[in-house]
Structures are given as structure tokens and as C-alpha cells.
Short mmCIF file of C-alpha atoms in Angstrom, two decimals:
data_model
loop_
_atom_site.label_atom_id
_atom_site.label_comp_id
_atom_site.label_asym_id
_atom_site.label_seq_id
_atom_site.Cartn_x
_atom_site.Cartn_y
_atom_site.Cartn_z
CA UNK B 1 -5.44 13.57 -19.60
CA UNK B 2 -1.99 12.22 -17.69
CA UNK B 3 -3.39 10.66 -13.93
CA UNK B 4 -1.21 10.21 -11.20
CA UNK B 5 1.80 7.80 -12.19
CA UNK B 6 4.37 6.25 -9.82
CA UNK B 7 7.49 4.73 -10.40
CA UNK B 8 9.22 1.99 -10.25
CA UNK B 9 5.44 -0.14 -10.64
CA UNK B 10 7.31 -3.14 -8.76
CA UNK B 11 10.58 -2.87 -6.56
CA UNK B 12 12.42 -5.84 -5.09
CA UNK B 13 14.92 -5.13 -2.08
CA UNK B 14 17.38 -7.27 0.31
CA UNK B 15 16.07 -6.57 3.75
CA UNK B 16 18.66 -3.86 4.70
CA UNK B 17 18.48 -1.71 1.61
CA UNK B 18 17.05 2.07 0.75
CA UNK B 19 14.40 2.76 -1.52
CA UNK B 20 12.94 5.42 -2.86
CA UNK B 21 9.42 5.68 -4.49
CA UNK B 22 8.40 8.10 -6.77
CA UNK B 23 5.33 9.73 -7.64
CA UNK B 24 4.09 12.17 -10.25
CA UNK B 25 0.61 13.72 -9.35
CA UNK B 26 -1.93 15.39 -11.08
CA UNK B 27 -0.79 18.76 -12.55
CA UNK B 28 -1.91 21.36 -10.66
CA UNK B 29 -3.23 19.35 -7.50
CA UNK B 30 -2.53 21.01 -4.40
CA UNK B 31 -2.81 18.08 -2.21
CA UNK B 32 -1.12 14.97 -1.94
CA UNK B 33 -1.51 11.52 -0.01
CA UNK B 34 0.73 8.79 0.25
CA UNK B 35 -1.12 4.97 1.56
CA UNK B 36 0.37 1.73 2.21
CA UNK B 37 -1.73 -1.66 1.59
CA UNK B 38 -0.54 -4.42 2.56
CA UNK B 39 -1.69 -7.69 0.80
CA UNK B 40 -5.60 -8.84 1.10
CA UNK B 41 -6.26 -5.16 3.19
CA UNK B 42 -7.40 -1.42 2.70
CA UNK B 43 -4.79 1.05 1.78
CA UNK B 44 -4.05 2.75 5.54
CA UNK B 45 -2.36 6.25 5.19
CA UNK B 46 0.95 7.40 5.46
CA UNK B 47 1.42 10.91 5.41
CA UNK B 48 -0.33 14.14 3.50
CA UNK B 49 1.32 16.84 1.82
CA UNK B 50 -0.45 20.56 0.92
CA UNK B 51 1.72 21.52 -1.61
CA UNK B 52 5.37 21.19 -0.58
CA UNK B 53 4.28 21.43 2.81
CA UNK B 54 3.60 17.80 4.95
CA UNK B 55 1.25 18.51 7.36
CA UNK B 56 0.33 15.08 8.54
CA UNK B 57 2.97 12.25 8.97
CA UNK B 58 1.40 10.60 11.72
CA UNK B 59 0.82 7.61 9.45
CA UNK B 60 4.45 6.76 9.12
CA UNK B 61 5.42 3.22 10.95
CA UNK B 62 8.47 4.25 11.91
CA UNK B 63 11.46 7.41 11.29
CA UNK B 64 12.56 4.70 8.69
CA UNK B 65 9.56 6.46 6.59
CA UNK B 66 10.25 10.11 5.39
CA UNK B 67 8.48 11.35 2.47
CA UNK B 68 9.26 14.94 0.41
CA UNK B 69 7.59 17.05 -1.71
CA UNK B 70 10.15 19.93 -2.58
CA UNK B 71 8.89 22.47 -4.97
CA UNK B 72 5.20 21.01 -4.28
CA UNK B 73 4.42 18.68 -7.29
CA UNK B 74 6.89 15.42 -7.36
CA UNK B 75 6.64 13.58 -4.23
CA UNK B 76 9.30 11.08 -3.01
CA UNK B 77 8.60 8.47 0.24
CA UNK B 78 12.18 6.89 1.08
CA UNK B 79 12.29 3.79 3.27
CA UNK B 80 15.50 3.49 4.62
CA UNK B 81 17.08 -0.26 6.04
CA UNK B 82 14.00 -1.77 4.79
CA UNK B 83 12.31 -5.23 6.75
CA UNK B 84 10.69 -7.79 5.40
CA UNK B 85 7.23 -6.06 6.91
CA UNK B 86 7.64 -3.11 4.78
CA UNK B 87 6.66 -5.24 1.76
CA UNK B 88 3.38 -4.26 0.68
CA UNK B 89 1.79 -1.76 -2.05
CA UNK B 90 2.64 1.77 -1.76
CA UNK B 91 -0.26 4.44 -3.33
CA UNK B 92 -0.30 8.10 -4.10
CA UNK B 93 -3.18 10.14 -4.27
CA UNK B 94 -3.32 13.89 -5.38
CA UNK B 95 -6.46 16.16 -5.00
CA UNK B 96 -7.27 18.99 -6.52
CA UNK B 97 -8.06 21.32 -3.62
CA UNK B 98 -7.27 21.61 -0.28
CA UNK B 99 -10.90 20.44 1.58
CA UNK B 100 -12.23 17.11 1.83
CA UNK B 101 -15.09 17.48 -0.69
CA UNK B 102 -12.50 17.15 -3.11
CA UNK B 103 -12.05 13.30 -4.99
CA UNK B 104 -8.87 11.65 -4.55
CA UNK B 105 -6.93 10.40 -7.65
CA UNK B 106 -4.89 7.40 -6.95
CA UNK B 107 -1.89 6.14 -9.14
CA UNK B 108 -1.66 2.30 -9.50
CA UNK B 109 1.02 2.26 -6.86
CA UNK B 110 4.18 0.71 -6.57
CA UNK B 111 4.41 -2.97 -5.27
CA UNK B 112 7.46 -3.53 -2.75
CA UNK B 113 9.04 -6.66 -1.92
CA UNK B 114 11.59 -7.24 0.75
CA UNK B 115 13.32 -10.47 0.55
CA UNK W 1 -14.90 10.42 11.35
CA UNK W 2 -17.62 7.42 11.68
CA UNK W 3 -17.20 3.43 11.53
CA UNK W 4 -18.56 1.99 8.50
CA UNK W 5 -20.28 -1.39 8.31
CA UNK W 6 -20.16 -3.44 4.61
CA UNK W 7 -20.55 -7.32 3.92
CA UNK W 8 -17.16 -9.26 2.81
CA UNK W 9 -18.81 -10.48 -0.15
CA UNK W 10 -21.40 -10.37 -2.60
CA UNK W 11 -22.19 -11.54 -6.18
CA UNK W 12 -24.03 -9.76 -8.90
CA UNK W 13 -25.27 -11.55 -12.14
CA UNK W 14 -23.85 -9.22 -15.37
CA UNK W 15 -26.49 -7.15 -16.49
CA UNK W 16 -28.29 -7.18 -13.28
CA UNK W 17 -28.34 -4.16 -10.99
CA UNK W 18 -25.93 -4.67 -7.69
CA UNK W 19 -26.93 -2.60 -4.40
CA UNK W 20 -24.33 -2.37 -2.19
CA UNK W 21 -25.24 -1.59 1.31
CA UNK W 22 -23.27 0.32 4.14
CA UNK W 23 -24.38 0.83 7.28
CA UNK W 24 -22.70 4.36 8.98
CA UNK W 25 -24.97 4.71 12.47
CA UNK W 26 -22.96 6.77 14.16
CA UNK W 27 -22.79 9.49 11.42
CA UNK W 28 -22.59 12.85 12.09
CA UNK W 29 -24.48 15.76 10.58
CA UNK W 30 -21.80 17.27 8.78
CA UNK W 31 -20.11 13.87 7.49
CA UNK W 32 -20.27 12.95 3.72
CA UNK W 33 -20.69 9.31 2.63
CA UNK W 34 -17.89 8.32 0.44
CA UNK W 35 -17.67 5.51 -2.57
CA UNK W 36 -14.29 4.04 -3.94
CA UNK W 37 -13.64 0.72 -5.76
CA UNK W 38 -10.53 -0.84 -5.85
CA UNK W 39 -10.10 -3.05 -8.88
CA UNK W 40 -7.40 -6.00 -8.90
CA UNK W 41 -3.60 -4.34 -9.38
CA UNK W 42 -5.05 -0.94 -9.22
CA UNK W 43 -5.34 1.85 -7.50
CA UNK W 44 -8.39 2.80 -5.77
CA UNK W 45 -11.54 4.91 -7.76
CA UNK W 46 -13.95 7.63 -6.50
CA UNK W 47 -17.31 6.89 -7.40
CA UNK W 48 -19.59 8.95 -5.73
CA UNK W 49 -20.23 10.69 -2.68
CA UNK W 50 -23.16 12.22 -0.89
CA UNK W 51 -24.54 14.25 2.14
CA UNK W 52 -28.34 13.46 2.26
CA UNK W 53 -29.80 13.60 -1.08
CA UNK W 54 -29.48 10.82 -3.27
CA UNK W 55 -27.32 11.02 -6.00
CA UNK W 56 -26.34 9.76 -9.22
CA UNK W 57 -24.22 10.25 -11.82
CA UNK W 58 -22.52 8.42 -14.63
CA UNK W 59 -20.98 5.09 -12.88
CA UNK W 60 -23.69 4.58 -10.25
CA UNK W 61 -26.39 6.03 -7.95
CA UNK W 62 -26.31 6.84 -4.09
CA UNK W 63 -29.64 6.28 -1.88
CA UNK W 64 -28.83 7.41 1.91
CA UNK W 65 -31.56 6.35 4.47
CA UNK W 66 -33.67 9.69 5.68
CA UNK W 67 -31.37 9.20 8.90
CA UNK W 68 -28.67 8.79 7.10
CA UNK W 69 -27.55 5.34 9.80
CA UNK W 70 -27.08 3.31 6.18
CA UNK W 71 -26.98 3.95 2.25
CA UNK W 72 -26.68 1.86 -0.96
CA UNK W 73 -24.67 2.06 -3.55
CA UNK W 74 -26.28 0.87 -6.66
CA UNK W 75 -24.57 -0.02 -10.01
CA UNK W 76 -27.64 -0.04 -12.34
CA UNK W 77 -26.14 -3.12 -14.82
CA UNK W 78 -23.03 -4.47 -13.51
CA UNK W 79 -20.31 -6.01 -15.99
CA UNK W 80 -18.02 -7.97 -15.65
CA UNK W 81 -15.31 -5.21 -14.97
CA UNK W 82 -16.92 -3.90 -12.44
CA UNK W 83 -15.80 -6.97 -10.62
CA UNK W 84 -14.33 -5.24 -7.34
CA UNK W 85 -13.64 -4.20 -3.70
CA UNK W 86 -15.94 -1.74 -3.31
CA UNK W 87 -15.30 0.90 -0.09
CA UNK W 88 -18.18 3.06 1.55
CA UNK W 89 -16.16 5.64 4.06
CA UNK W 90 -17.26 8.50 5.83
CA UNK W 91 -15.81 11.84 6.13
CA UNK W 92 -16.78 15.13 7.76
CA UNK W 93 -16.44 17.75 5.67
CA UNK W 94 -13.41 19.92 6.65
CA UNK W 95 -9.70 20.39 5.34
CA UNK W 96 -8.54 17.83 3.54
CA UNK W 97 -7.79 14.44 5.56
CA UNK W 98 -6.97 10.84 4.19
CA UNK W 99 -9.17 8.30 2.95
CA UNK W 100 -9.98 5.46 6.11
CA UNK W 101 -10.54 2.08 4.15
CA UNK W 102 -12.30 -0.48 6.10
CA UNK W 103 -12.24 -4.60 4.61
CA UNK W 104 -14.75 -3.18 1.72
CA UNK W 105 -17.32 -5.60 0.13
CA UNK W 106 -15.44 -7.89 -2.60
CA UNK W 107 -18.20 -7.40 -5.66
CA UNK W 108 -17.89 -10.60 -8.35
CA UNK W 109 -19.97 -10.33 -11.16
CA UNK W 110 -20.97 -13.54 -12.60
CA UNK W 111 -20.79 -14.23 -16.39
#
């Protein structure tokens, strides 16, 4: 069956721009993480979404980071006037339930490079 | 949730069984131990995860120490795509929280 995609798979932005990250979880999974890994480290954690609703966003760097989840399946993490240190891989993650027994599904994430 | 302990590096001949170790000392009795891999240019993968029993299932087996300080993950015959960065995390067992990724222990299986 269809696993978590995101899109675009590689982004390149001037330092300055907006970008916006997109990512399609599992059908059906209630939960949803978004992680950023930068190069040659483990993926830290942004922010968590229970269906449309974000109750953790105490991983964002900065109120540059906002991240959406409307109608509680498509999830969206904008980076506005991006810096060259917000280069790095961007994952999503959806579970299935809403405790942490559940596994975490990862898409391949979305590479972003700030020149 | 409690500090995990791995080595940066080991190698594993293909074909041979690799046991990765993890030492978790400061667990807590209602904490799980975890099991991702990251392979290169992907996203992370769940392997397995356990409370005290061991446990196995199709990709590898869990053995947890009686006191549950350590555990090691064991892939029975490695190949050579199971070249990886392999992730032992703990997690209490609760709502669900994010995934905390230490350095991991960079698996190469040898040809």
C-alpha cells in the first residue's frame, strides 16, 4: 500500500525565500510528526500534529517555522525568509494511533538547500 | 524518557549474524525499548520494539538484559542492504510523543 510521500524530494532556495513542504501521510493515521536532520545527525523533532490539531511545536527553531494540518490528513511546514542553517532534510512521520506503542512511518523526506 | 548508549560503528560480514548493543541504565519501568534504521537517502524504519521479553519478528530479534540497563538487537544474517544507521531509543509508554534519535551505530556489512 501508498506510505507516507513528501514533496518536492529536493528544494533549492536563495537565503531570503519561502518554502513550503508538503507531506501526504498514511491514510487514516491520526498522528503526525514532522523532524529535521541536518547532515551526518539524527532527525530532531519539529512539531506533532493529532489530527488537524498541533499539540506540540516546541521543536520549531524559530516563528520562521509554522506547520498546518487543516482538515487533519495533508500536512504543510512553511519556512518563511529562509537562512543558510535551515538547509538540512526535512521528515514526516504519521502513526496510526494516538499512544506511543504505535510505529512511526517516515516518508523519505525532502532535502533543503539554502544557498 | 532515558539516554541511550550505542557504538559509532560496527561491521558485520554478509551472512553473519550482527548484534547490536544499547545500553539504556537509567530506564524506567514503564519505558519501551525502541529499534529504527535509517538507510542512506531514506527515511528512518521501525524495526522492533520491546518492554522486557525478548522479541522477534520478521527483520530481527530483541534480547533486553533481565534489568533491562542494556539490550541487543540482533539481525540473524545481515546483507548487504542492511548496511545502516541503526537507532535504539527509549520511550515510556504514554500518548504519543516524537522519536529522540541519538548518533545511532553506523552498521556496514562487508561483501
Amino acid at each position: 500500500g501508498a506510505g507516507v510521500s513528501q514533496s518536492p524530494r529536493y528544494k533549492v532556495a536563495k537565503r531570503g525565500q519561502d518554502v513550503a513542504l508538503r507531506c501526504d501521510p498514511i491514510s487514516g493515521h491520526v498522528s503526525l510528526f514532522w523532524y529535521q536532520q541536518a547532515l551526518g545527525q539524527g532527525p530532531e523533532f519539529l512539531t506533532y500534529f493529532q489530527n488537524e490539531a498541533q499539540l506540540d511545536k516546541s521543536g520549531l527553531p524559530s516563528d520562521r517555522f509554522f506547520a498546518e494540518r487543516p482538515e487533519g490528513s495533508v500536512s504543510t511546514l512553511k519556512i518563511q525568509r529562509t537562512q543558510q542553517e535551515d538547509s538540512a532534510v526535512y521528515l514526516c512521520a504519521s502513526s496510526p494511533g494516538r499512544n506511543s506503542l504505535h510505529e512511526q512511518y517516515f516518508g523519505p523526506g525532502t532535502r533543503l538547500t539554502v544557498t | 524518557d532515558a539516554k541511550t548508549t550505542q557504538p559509532t560503528s560496527m561491521d558485520c560480514a554478509e551472512g553473519r549474524a550482527a548484534n547490536l548493543p544499547c545500553n539504556h541504565s537509567t530506564i524506567s519501568g514503564n519505558e519501551y525499548v525502541y529499534w529504527y534504521r535509517q538507510i542512506h537517502s531514506q527515511g528512518p524504519q521501525y524495526i522492533i520494539h520491546g518492554l522486557k521479553n525478548n522479541e522477534t519478528n520478521e527483520m530481527a530479534s530483541l534480547i533486553i538484559t533481565e534489568d533491562r540497563k542494556s539490550s541487543t538487537l540482533i539481525l540473524p544474517h545481515a546483507t548487504l542492504r542492511d548496511t545502516a544507521v541503526y537507532y535504539c531509543i527509549v520511550m515510556g509508554w504514554g500518548s504519543a510523543r516524537q522519536l529522540t534519535f541519538g548518533s545511532g551505530t553506523q552498521l556496514t556489512v562487508l561483501p
